[in-house]
Amino acid sequence: QVQLVESGGGSVQAGGSLRLSCVASGDIDSTYYMGWFRQVVDYAREGVAVIDSDGKIDYADSVKGRFSISRDNAKNTLYLQMNNLKPEDTAMYYCAADSVGKHPGMTPIQAVGVMFPHWGQGTQVTVSS
């Protein structure tokens, strides 16, 4: 089993920053693809950022230049640094992991919110204008 525990969410004003963390445990190792997706109630999940075992990174167009994903394999921790936050970034953010990462017809950023089989309980991010 894989366990993912997110933290770091909160409420900030537009233009502010937050850093999300996700500690992974269980049957997971550095070869896993890991990423973040977000969801607003009644809306579809949106892949935000993904990083593979080689450090290759991809972002959703909506967050490019503002968000930065990184991983510390020694600490089994995934991070998401979010800068210049906007009200439209308000959502529940989930950490996700997948041993495969590549799914037919989908890029990893498309797959992270719908195909990655492991995710945590989420952490709420609220950005006020």
PDB file of C-alpha atoms in Angstrom:
ATOM      1  CA  GLN A   1       0.000   0.000   0.000  1.00  0.00           C
ATOM      2  CA  VAL A   2       1.003   3.590  -0.635  1.00  0.00           C
ATOM      3  CA  GLN A   3       0.189   6.358   1.812  1.00  0.00           C
ATOM      4  CA  LEU A   4       0.385  10.031   0.893  1.00  0.00           C
ATOM      5  CA  VAL A   5      -0.130  12.808   3.428  1.00  0.00           C
ATOM      6  CA  GLU A   6      -0.382  16.412   2.260  1.00  0.00           C
ATOM      7  CA  SER A   7       0.131  19.537   4.313  1.00  0.00           C
ATOM      8  CA  GLY A   8       0.767  23.228   3.834  1.00  0.00           C
ATOM      9  CA  GLY A   9      -2.565  24.475   2.566  1.00  0.00           C
ATOM     10  CA  GLY A  10      -4.214  27.587   3.932  1.00  0.00           C
ATOM     11  CA  SER A  11      -5.787  30.922   3.146  1.00  0.00           C
ATOM     12  CA  VAL A  12      -3.814  33.695   1.465  1.00  0.00           C
ATOM     13  CA  GLN A  13      -4.478  36.864  -0.421  1.00  0.00           C
ATOM     14  CA  ALA A  14      -3.926  37.117  -4.142  1.00  0.00           C
ATOM     15  CA  GLY A  15      -0.258  37.466  -4.924  1.00  0.00           C
ATOM     16  CA  GLY A  16       0.763  35.439  -1.903  1.00  0.00           C
ATOM     17  CA  SER A  17       2.639  32.152  -1.698  1.00  0.00           C
ATOM     18  CA  LEU A  18       2.184  28.732  -0.177  1.00  0.00           C
ATOM     19  CA  ARG A  19       4.324  25.612  -0.123  1.00  0.00           C
ATOM     20  CA  LEU A  20       2.585  22.275  -0.114  1.00  0.00           C
ATOM     21  CA  SER A  21       4.314  19.125   1.094  1.00  0.00           C
ATOM     22  CA  CYS A  22       3.445  15.473   0.615  1.00  0.00           C
ATOM     23  CA  VAL A  23       5.095  12.741   2.622  1.00  0.00           C
ATOM     24  CA  ALA A  24       4.977   9.322   1.004  1.00  0.00           C
ATOM     25  CA  SER A  25       5.255   6.002   2.802  1.00  0.00           C
ATOM     26  CA  GLY A  26       4.582   2.346   2.230  1.00  0.00           C
ATOM     27  CA  ASP A  27       5.234   0.477  -0.996  1.00  0.00           C
ATOM     28  CA  ILE A  28       6.622   3.412  -2.971  1.00  0.00           C
ATOM     29  CA  ASP A  29      10.064   4.328  -4.201  1.00  0.00           C
ATOM     30  CA  SER A  30      11.908   6.944  -6.228  1.00  0.00           C
ATOM     31  CA  THR A  31      10.900   5.354  -9.538  1.00  0.00           C
ATOM     32  CA  TYR A  32       7.313   6.474  -9.077  1.00  0.00           C
ATOM     33  CA  TYR A  33       5.836   9.350 -11.015  1.00  0.00           C
ATOM     34  CA  MET A  34       4.497  11.890  -8.538  1.00  0.00           C
ATOM     35  CA  GLY A  35       2.378  14.942  -8.992  1.00  0.00           C
ATOM     36  CA  TRP A  36      -0.326  17.278  -7.804  1.00  0.00           C
ATOM     37  CA  PHE A  37      -3.848  17.726  -8.995  1.00  0.00           C
ATOM     38  CA  ARG A  38      -6.579  20.018  -7.731  1.00  0.00           C
ATOM     39  CA  GLN A  39     -10.318  19.882  -7.615  1.00  0.00           C
ATOM     40  CA  VAL A  40     -13.137  22.291  -6.940  1.00  0.00           C
ATOM     41  CA  VAL A  41     -16.479  20.839  -5.887  1.00  0.00           C
ATOM     42  CA  ASP A  42     -18.599  19.950  -8.932  1.00  0.00           C
ATOM     43  CA  TYR A  43     -15.666  20.510 -11.292  1.00  0.00           C
ATOM     44  CA  ALA A  44     -13.320  18.014 -12.900  1.00  0.00           C
ATOM     45  CA  ARG A  45      -9.902  17.293 -11.493  1.00  0.00           C
ATOM     46  CA  GLU A  46      -7.089  19.326 -13.013  1.00  0.00           C
ATOM     47  CA  GLY A  47      -3.531  18.104 -13.189  1.00  0.00           C
ATOM     48  CA  VAL A  48      -1.272  20.836 -11.840  1.00  0.00           C
ATOM     49  CA  ALA A  49       2.276  19.480 -11.941  1.00  0.00           C
ATOM     50  CA  VAL A  50       4.041  16.169 -12.351  1.00  0.00           C
ATOM     51  CA  ILE A  51       7.610  14.937 -11.949  1.00  0.00           C
ATOM     52  CA  ASP A  52       9.020  11.617 -13.035  1.00  0.00           C
ATOM     53  CA  SER A  53      11.830   9.547 -11.568  1.00  0.00           C
ATOM     54  CA  ASP A  54      14.397  11.294 -13.786  1.00  0.00           C
ATOM     55  CA  GLY A  55      13.270  14.732 -12.678  1.00  0.00           C
ATOM     56  CA  LYS A  56      11.404  15.556 -15.866  1.00  0.00           C
ATOM     57  CA  ILE A  57       8.693  18.057 -15.014  1.00  0.00           C
ATOM     58  CA  ASP A  58       5.493  19.259 -16.623  1.00  0.00           C
ATOM     59  CA  TYR A  59       2.959  21.845 -15.554  1.00  0.00           C
ATOM     60  CA  ALA A  60      -0.547  22.825 -16.459  1.00  0.00           C
ATOM     61  CA  ASP A  61      -0.527  25.943 -18.611  1.00  0.00           C
ATOM     62  CA  SER A  62      -2.526  27.762 -15.940  1.00  0.00           C
ATOM     63  CA  VAL A  63       0.308  27.528 -13.403  1.00  0.00           C
ATOM     64  CA  LYS A  64       3.438  27.719 -15.549  1.00  0.00           C
ATOM     65  CA  GLY A  65       5.818  30.373 -14.259  1.00  0.00           C
ATOM     66  CA  ARG A  66       4.098  30.512 -10.876  1.00  0.00           C
ATOM     67  CA  PHE A  67       4.263  26.970  -9.456  1.00  0.00           C
ATOM     68  CA  SER A  68       7.301  24.762  -8.961  1.00  0.00           C
ATOM     69  CA  ILE A  69       7.294  21.058  -8.198  1.00  0.00           C
ATOM     70  CA  SER A  70      10.202  19.225  -6.612  1.00  0.00           C
ATOM     71  CA  ARG A  71      10.902  15.994  -4.818  1.00  0.00           C
ATOM     72  CA  ASP A  72      13.339  14.928  -2.128  1.00  0.00           C
ATOM     73  CA  ASN A  73      13.701  11.176  -2.505  1.00  0.00           C
ATOM     74  CA  ALA A  74      15.805  10.891   0.647  1.00  0.00           C
ATOM     75  CA  LYS A  75      12.881  12.302   2.633  1.00  0.00           C
ATOM     76  CA  ASN A  76      10.179  10.642   0.528  1.00  0.00           C
ATOM     77  CA  THR A  77       8.644  14.077   0.159  1.00  0.00           C
ATOM     78  CA  LEU A  78       7.077  15.928  -2.737  1.00  0.00           C
ATOM     79  CA  TYR A  79       6.704  19.700  -2.750  1.00  0.00           C
ATOM     80  CA  LEU A  80       4.698  22.281  -4.619  1.00  0.00           C
ATOM     81  CA  GLN A  81       5.853  25.873  -4.280  1.00  0.00           C
ATOM     82  CA  MET A  82       3.023  28.161  -5.324  1.00  0.00           C
ATOM     83  CA  ASN A  83       3.791  31.821  -5.950  1.00  0.00           C
ATOM     84  CA  ASN A  84       1.682  34.725  -7.183  1.00  0.00           C
ATOM     85  CA  LEU A  85      -1.463  32.877  -6.231  1.00  0.00           C
ATOM     86  CA  LYS A  86      -4.720  33.860  -7.857  1.00  0.00           C
ATOM     87  CA  PRO A  87      -8.330  33.405  -6.697  1.00  0.00           C
ATOM     88  CA  GLU A  88      -8.794  30.836  -9.454  1.00  0.00           C
ATOM     89  CA  ASP A  89      -6.148  28.670  -7.761  1.00  0.00           C
ATOM     90  CA  THR A  90      -8.603  28.067  -4.924  1.00  0.00           C
ATOM     91  CA  ALA A  91      -9.177  24.315  -4.700  1.00  0.00           C
ATOM     92  CA  MET A  92      -8.444  21.166  -2.773  1.00  0.00           C
ATOM     93  CA  TYR A  93      -4.943  20.048  -3.715  1.00  0.00           C
ATOM     94  CA  TYR A  94      -4.036  16.393  -3.802  1.00  0.00           C
ATOM     95  CA  CYS A  95      -0.703  14.642  -4.020  1.00  0.00           C
ATOM     96  CA  ALA A  96      -0.737  11.635  -6.344  1.00  0.00           C
ATOM     97  CA  ALA A  97       1.617   8.799  -7.231  1.00  0.00           C
ATOM     98  CA  ASP A  98       1.831   6.188  -9.943  1.00  0.00           C
ATOM     99  CA  SER A  99       4.341   3.444 -10.645  1.00  0.00           C
ATOM    100  CA  VAL A 100       3.604   3.690 -14.376  1.00  0.00           C
ATOM    101  CA  GLY A 101       3.093   7.368 -15.146  1.00  0.00           C
ATOM    102  CA  LYS A 102       2.633   6.886 -18.863  1.00  0.00           C
ATOM    103  CA  HIS A 103      -0.850   5.999 -20.018  1.00  0.00           C
ATOM    104  CA  PRO A 104      -1.875   5.534 -23.672  1.00  0.00           C
ATOM    105  CA  GLY A 105      -3.196   8.705 -25.216  1.00  0.00           C
ATOM    106  CA  MET A 106      -2.416  10.841 -22.188  1.00  0.00           C
ATOM    107  CA  THR A 107       0.516  12.944 -21.142  1.00  0.00           C
ATOM    108  CA  PRO A 108       1.563  12.621 -17.486  1.00  0.00           C
ATOM    109  CA  ILE A 109       0.015  16.010 -16.665  1.00  0.00           C
ATOM    110  CA  GLN A 110      -3.266  14.786 -18.114  1.00  0.00           C
ATOM    111  CA  ALA A 111      -3.003  11.483 -16.278  1.00  0.00           C
ATOM    112  CA  VAL A 112      -2.099  12.742 -12.818  1.00  0.00           C
ATOM    113  CA  GLY A 113      -5.635  13.677 -11.865  1.00  0.00           C
ATOM    114  CA  VAL A 114      -7.438  10.743 -13.422  1.00  0.00           C
ATOM    115  CA  MET A 115      -5.124   7.768 -13.811  1.00  0.00           C
ATOM    116  CA  PHE A 116      -2.675   7.940 -10.909  1.00  0.00           C
ATOM    117  CA  PRO A 117      -4.041   5.324  -8.495  1.00  0.00           C
ATOM    118  CA  HIS A 118      -2.680   6.685  -5.231  1.00  0.00           C
ATOM    119  CA  TRP A 119      -3.543  10.029  -3.661  1.00  0.00           C
ATOM    120  CA  GLY A 120      -3.822  11.591  -0.231  1.00  0.00           C
ATOM    121  CA  GLN A 121      -6.626  13.244   1.688  1.00  0.00           C
ATOM    122  CA  GLY A 122      -5.940  16.645   0.175  1.00  0.00           C
ATOM    123  CA  THR A 123      -5.136  20.068   1.557  1.00  0.00           C
ATOM    124  CA  GLN A 124      -7.316  23.119   0.971  1.00  0.00           C
ATOM    125  CA  VAL A 125      -5.909  26.236  -0.673  1.00  0.00           C
ATOM    126  CA  THR A 126      -8.037  29.370  -0.596  1.00  0.00           C
ATOM    127  CA  VAL A 127      -6.958  32.565  -2.335  1.00  0.00           C
ATOM    128  CA  SER A 128      -8.908  35.746  -1.732  1.00  0.00           C
ATOM    129  CA  SER A 129      -8.913  38.771  -3.990  1.00  0.00           C
TER     130      SER A 129
END
